[in-house]
Coordinates of C-alpha atoms in Angstrom, one line a residue:
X1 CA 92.9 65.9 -53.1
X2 CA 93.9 63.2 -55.6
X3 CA 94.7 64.2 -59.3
X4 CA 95.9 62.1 -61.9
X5 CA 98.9 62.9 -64.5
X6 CA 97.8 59.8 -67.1
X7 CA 95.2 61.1 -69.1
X8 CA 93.7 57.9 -69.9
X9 CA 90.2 56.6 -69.5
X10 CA 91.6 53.4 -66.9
X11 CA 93.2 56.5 -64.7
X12 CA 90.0 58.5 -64.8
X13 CA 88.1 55.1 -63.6
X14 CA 90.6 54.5 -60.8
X15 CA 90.4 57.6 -59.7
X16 CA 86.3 57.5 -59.8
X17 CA 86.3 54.4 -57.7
X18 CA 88.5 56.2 -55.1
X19 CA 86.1 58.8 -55.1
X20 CA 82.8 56.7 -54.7
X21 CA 84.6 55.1 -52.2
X22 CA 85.2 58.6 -50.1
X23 CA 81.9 59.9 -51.0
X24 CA 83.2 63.2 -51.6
X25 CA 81.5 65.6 -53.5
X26 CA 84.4 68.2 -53.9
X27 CA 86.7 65.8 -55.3
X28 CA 84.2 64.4 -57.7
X29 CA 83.8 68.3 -58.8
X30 CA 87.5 68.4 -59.6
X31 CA 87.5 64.9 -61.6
X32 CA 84.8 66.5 -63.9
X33 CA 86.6 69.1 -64.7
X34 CA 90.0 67.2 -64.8
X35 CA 88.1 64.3 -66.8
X36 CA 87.1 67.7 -69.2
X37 CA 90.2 68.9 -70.0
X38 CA 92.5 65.9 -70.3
X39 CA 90.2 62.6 -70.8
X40 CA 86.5 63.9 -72.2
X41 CA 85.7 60.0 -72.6
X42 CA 81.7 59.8 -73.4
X43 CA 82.3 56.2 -71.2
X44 CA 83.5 58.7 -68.2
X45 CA 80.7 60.7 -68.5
X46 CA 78.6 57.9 -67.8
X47 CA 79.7 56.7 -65.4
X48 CA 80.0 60.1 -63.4
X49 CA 76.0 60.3 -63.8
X50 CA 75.5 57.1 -62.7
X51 CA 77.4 57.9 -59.4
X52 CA 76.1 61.3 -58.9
X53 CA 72.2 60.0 -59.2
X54 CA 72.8 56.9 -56.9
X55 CA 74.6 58.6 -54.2
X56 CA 71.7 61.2 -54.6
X57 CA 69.3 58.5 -54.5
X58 CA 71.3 57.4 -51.5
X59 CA 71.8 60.2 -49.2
X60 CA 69.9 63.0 -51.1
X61 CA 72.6 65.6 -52.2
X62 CA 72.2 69.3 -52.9
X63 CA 70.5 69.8 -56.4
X64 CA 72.1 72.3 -57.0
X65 CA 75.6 70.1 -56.9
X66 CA 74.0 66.8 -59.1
X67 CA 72.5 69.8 -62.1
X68 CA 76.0 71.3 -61.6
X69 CA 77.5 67.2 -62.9
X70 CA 75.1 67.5 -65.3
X71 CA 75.5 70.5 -66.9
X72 CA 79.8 69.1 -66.6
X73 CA 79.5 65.6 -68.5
X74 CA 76.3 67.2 -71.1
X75 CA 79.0 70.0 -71.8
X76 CA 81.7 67.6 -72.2
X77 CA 79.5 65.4 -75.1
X78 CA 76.4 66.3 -75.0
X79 CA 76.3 66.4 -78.0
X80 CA 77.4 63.6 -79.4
X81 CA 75.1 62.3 -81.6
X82 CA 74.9 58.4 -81.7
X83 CA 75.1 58.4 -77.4
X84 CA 74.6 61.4 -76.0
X85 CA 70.6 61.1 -75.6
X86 CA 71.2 58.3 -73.2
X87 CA 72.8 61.4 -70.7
X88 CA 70.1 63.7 -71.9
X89 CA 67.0 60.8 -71.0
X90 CA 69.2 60.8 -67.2
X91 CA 68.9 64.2 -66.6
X92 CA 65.4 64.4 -67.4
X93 CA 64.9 61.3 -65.5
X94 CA 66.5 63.8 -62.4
X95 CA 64.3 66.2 -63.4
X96 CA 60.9 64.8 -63.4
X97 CA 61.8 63.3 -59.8
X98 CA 62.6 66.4 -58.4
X99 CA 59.3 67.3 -59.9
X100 CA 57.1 65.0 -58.4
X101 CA 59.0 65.6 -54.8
X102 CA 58.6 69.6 -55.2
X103 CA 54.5 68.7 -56.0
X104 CA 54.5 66.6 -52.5
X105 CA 55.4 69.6 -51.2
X106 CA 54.3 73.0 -49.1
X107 CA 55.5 74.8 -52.1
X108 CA 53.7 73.7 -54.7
X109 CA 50.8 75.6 -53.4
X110 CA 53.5 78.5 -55.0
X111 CA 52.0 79.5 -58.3
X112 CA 55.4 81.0 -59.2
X113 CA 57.5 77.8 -57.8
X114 CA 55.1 75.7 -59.9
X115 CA 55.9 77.1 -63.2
X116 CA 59.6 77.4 -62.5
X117 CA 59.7 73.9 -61.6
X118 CA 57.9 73.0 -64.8
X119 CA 60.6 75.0 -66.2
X120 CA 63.4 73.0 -65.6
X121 CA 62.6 69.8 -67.1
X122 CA 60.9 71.1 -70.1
X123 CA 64.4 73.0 -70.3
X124 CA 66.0 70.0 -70.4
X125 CA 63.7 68.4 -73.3
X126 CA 64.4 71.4 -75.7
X127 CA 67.7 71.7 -75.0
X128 CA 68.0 68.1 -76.2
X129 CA 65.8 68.5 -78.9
X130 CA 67.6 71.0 -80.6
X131 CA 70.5 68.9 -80.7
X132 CA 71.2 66.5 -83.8
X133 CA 70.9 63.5 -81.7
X134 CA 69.7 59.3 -82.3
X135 CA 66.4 58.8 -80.3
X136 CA 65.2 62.7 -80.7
X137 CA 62.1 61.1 -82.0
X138 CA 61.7 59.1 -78.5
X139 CA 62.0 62.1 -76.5
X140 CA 59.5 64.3 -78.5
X141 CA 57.5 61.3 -78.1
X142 CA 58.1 60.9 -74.5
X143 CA 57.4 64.5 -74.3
X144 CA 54.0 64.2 -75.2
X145 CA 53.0 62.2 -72.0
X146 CA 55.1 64.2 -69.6
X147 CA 53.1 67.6 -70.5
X148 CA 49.8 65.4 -70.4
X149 CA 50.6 64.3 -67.1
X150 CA 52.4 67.4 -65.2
X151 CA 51.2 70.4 -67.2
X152 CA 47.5 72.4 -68.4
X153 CA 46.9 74.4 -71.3
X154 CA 48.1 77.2 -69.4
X155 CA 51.5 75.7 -70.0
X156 CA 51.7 76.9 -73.6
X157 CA 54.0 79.6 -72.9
X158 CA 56.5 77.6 -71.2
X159 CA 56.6 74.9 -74.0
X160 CA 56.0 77.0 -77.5
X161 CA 55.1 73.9 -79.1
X162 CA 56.0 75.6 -83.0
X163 CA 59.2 77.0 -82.2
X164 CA 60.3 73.7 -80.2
X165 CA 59.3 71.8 -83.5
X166 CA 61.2 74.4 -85.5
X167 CA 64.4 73.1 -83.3
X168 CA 63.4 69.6 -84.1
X169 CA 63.3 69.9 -87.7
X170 CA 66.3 71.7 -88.4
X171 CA 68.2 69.2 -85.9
X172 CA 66.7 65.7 -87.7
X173 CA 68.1 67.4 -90.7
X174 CA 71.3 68.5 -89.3
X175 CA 71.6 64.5 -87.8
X176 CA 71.1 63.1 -91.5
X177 CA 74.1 65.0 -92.7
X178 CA 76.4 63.6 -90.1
X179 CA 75.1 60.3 -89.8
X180 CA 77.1 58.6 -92.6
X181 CA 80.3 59.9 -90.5
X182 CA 78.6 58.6 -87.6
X183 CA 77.5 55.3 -88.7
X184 CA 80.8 54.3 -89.8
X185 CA 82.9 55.6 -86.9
X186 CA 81.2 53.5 -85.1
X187 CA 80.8 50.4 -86.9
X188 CA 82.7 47.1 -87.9
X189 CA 84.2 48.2 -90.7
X190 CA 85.9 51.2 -89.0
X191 CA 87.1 49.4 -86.4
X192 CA 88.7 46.4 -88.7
X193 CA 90.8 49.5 -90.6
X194 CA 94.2 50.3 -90.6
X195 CA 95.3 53.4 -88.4
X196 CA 96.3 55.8 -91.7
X197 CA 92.1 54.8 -92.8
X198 CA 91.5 55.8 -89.4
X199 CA 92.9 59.1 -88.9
X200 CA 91.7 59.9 -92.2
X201 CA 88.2 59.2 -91.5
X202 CA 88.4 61.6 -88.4
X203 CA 90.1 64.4 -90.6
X204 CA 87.4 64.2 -92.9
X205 CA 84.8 64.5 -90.2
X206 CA 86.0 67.2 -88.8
X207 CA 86.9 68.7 -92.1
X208 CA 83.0 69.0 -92.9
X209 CA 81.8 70.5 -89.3
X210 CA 84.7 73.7 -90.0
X211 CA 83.5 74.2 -93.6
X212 CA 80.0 74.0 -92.2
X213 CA 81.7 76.6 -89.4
X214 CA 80.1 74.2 -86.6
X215 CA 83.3 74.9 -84.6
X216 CA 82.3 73.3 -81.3
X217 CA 81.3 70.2 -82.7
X218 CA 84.6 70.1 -84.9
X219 CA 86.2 70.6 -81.1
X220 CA 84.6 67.9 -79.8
X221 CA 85.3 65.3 -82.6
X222 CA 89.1 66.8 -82.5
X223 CA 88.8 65.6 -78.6
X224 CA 87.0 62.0 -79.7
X225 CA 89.9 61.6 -82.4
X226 CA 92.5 62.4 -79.9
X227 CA 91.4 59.2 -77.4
X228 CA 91.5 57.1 -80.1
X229 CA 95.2 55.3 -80.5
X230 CA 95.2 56.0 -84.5
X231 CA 95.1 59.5 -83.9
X232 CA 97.1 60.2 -80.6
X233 CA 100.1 58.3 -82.0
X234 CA 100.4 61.3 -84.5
X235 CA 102.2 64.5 -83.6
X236 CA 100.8 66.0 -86.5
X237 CA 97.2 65.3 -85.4
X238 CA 97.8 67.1 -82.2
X239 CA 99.4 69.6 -84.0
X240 CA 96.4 70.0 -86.3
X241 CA 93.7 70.4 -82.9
X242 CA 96.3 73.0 -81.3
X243 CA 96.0 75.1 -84.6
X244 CA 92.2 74.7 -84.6
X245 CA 91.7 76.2 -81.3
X246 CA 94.4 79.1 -81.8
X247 CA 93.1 80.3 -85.2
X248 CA 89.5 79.3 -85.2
X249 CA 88.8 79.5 -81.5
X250 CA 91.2 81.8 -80.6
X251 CA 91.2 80.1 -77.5
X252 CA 94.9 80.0 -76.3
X253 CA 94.1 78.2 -72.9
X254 CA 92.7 75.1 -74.8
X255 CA 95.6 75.4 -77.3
X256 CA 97.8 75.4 -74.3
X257 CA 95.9 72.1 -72.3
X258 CA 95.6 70.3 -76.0
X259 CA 99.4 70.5 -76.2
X260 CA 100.4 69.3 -72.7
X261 CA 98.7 66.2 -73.2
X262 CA 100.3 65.9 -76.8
X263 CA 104.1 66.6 -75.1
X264 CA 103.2 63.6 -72.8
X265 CA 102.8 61.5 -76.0
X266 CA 105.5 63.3 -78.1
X267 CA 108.1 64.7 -76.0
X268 CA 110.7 65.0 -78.5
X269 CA 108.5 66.9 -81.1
X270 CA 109.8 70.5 -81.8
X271 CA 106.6 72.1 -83.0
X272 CA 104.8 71.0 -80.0
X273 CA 107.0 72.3 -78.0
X274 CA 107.4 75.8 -80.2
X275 CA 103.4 76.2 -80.0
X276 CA 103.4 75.8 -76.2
X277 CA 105.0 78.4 -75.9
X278 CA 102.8 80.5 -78.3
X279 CA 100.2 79.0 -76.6
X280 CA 101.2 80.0 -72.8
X281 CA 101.9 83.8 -74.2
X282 CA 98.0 84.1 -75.3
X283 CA 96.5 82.1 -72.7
X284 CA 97.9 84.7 -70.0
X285 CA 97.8 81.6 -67.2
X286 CA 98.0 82.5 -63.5
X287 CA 101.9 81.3 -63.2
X288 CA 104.1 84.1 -64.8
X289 CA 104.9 83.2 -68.4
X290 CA 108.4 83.1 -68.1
X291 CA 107.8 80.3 -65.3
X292 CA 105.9 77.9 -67.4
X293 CA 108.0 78.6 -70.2
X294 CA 111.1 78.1 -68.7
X295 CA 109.6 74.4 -67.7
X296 CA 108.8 73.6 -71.1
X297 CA 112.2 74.7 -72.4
X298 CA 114.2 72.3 -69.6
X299 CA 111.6 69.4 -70.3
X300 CA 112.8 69.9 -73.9
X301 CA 116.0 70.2 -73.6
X302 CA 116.2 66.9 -71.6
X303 CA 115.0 65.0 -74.5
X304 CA 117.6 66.4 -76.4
X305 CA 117.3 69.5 -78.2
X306 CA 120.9 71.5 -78.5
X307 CA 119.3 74.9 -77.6
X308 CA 116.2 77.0 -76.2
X309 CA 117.2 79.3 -79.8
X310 CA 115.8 76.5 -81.5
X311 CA 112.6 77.7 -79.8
X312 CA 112.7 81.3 -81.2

């Protein structure tokens, strides 16, 4: 299978047209979680879905393989809050179809089947809902006709219509916090400012969600920051996420992935190299330590550095 070194969004597309090319499922499986660890682009995720539902619609995959893209790209950003409700509207959109098919069938004679496969795409509603998200509203809106249309007052239990509105609540009002942030990363303004106003902006972001202690979304505006060019130029940036995720995550394999990709960018940088290696120690990865170690030592010393002491 194909793998790509470059962890840039133009690679990742390359390598997805290759794939929708071959039509081959396993290798789309491996891009995800490639595309996860070294490029979470919310444009790749995308366009992932939008393969995955037409070659479904195409040749009518396993269902179990297209929830299994889902759950990949929603995990990835999902939660990104000016976009993410377009992926969120796809999957129900999945959902529902799978639905109607599942009521054309022998099964749906299946009390139990029935109410599981009601399940699922109410799942997919609350899960959203709960989620600080732009176009909420629509969905609890949509909501409304999808449960007058597939579902009876029997259905009460599957929905719990006060806690679900609890969820909604407390996400509108965790949106409005974050939508000043939001609103300007994404805007003219931002976009017209110099890189230092740039990275600042980000810092300050992410700054708020880890006093706020919403560490997985300060992870996932750490990974938005990095694909920008403002914030990828600087070591210190990259530096900053690979601290994150060793003291607040404690999660030495992401450390470990974050600061490959920053080597590729800043080879010659000595504390990127120094937390590698702290980094490889705590992840425990499948190659013996000493192995992966030893290769980040040589790739250092080849970009100068007098001695592996300097290391210690």
């Amino acid at each position: 299978m194909r793998r790509t070194t470059a962890s840039t969004v133009p690679a990742f597309e390359e390598w997805l047209g290759d794939i929708e090319e071959s039509e081959s499922v396993e290798e789309l499986q491996l891009w995800c979680r490639e595309m996860n660890e070294k490029c979470p682009a919310f444009s790749l995720c995308l366009q992932v879905v939008d393969l995955i539902v037409r070659w479904n619609e195409n040749s009518g995959l396993d269902v179990s393989v297209v929830r299994q893209v889902f759950e990949l790209v929603l995990g990835t950003c999902g939660m990104d809050i000016v976009c993410a409700s377009d992926l969120w509207r796809r999957y129900l959109d999945f959902e529902l179809t799978e639905h109607e098919e599942f009521l054309e069938s022998s099964e749906a004679s299946d009390p139990e089947a029935l109410r599981k496969s009601k399940e699922r795409f109410i799942k997919v509603v609350e899960r959203q809902l709960s989620l600080p998200l732009v176009g909420n509203e629509e969905t609890l809106q949509r909501l409304e006709g999808i449960l007058e249309e597939y579902c009876s007052e029997s259905d009460v239990s599957l929905i719990k219509p006060d806690q679900l509105q609890r969820k909604f609540r407390t996400a509108v009002s965790a949106r409005e916090e974050r939508l000043t942030y939001e609103i300007y990363l994404h805007g003219d303004a931002y976009k017209a400012s110099d890189d230092g106003s740039k990275l600042l902006s980000w810092q300050t972001y992410i700054d708020f969600e880890v006093q706020a202690k919403e560490f997985s979304r300060a992870q996932r505006l750490f990974e938005r920051a990095m694909l920008e060019a403002a914030c990828a130029a600087r070591s210190d940036m990259w530096l900053r996420y690979a601290v994150f995720a060793l003291c607040r995550l404690k999660a030495f394999g992401l450390a470990s992935s974050v600061l490959t990709r920053a080597s590729q960018l800043h080879a010659t940088s000595l504390w990127i190299r120094r937390l590698q290696l702290v980094a490889l120690e705590g992840a425990k990865v499948a190659e013996p330590f000493v192995q992966r170690a030893q290769g980040v030592l040589s790739e250092s010393l080849q970009w100068g550095f007098a001695s592996s002491l300097d290391y210690l």
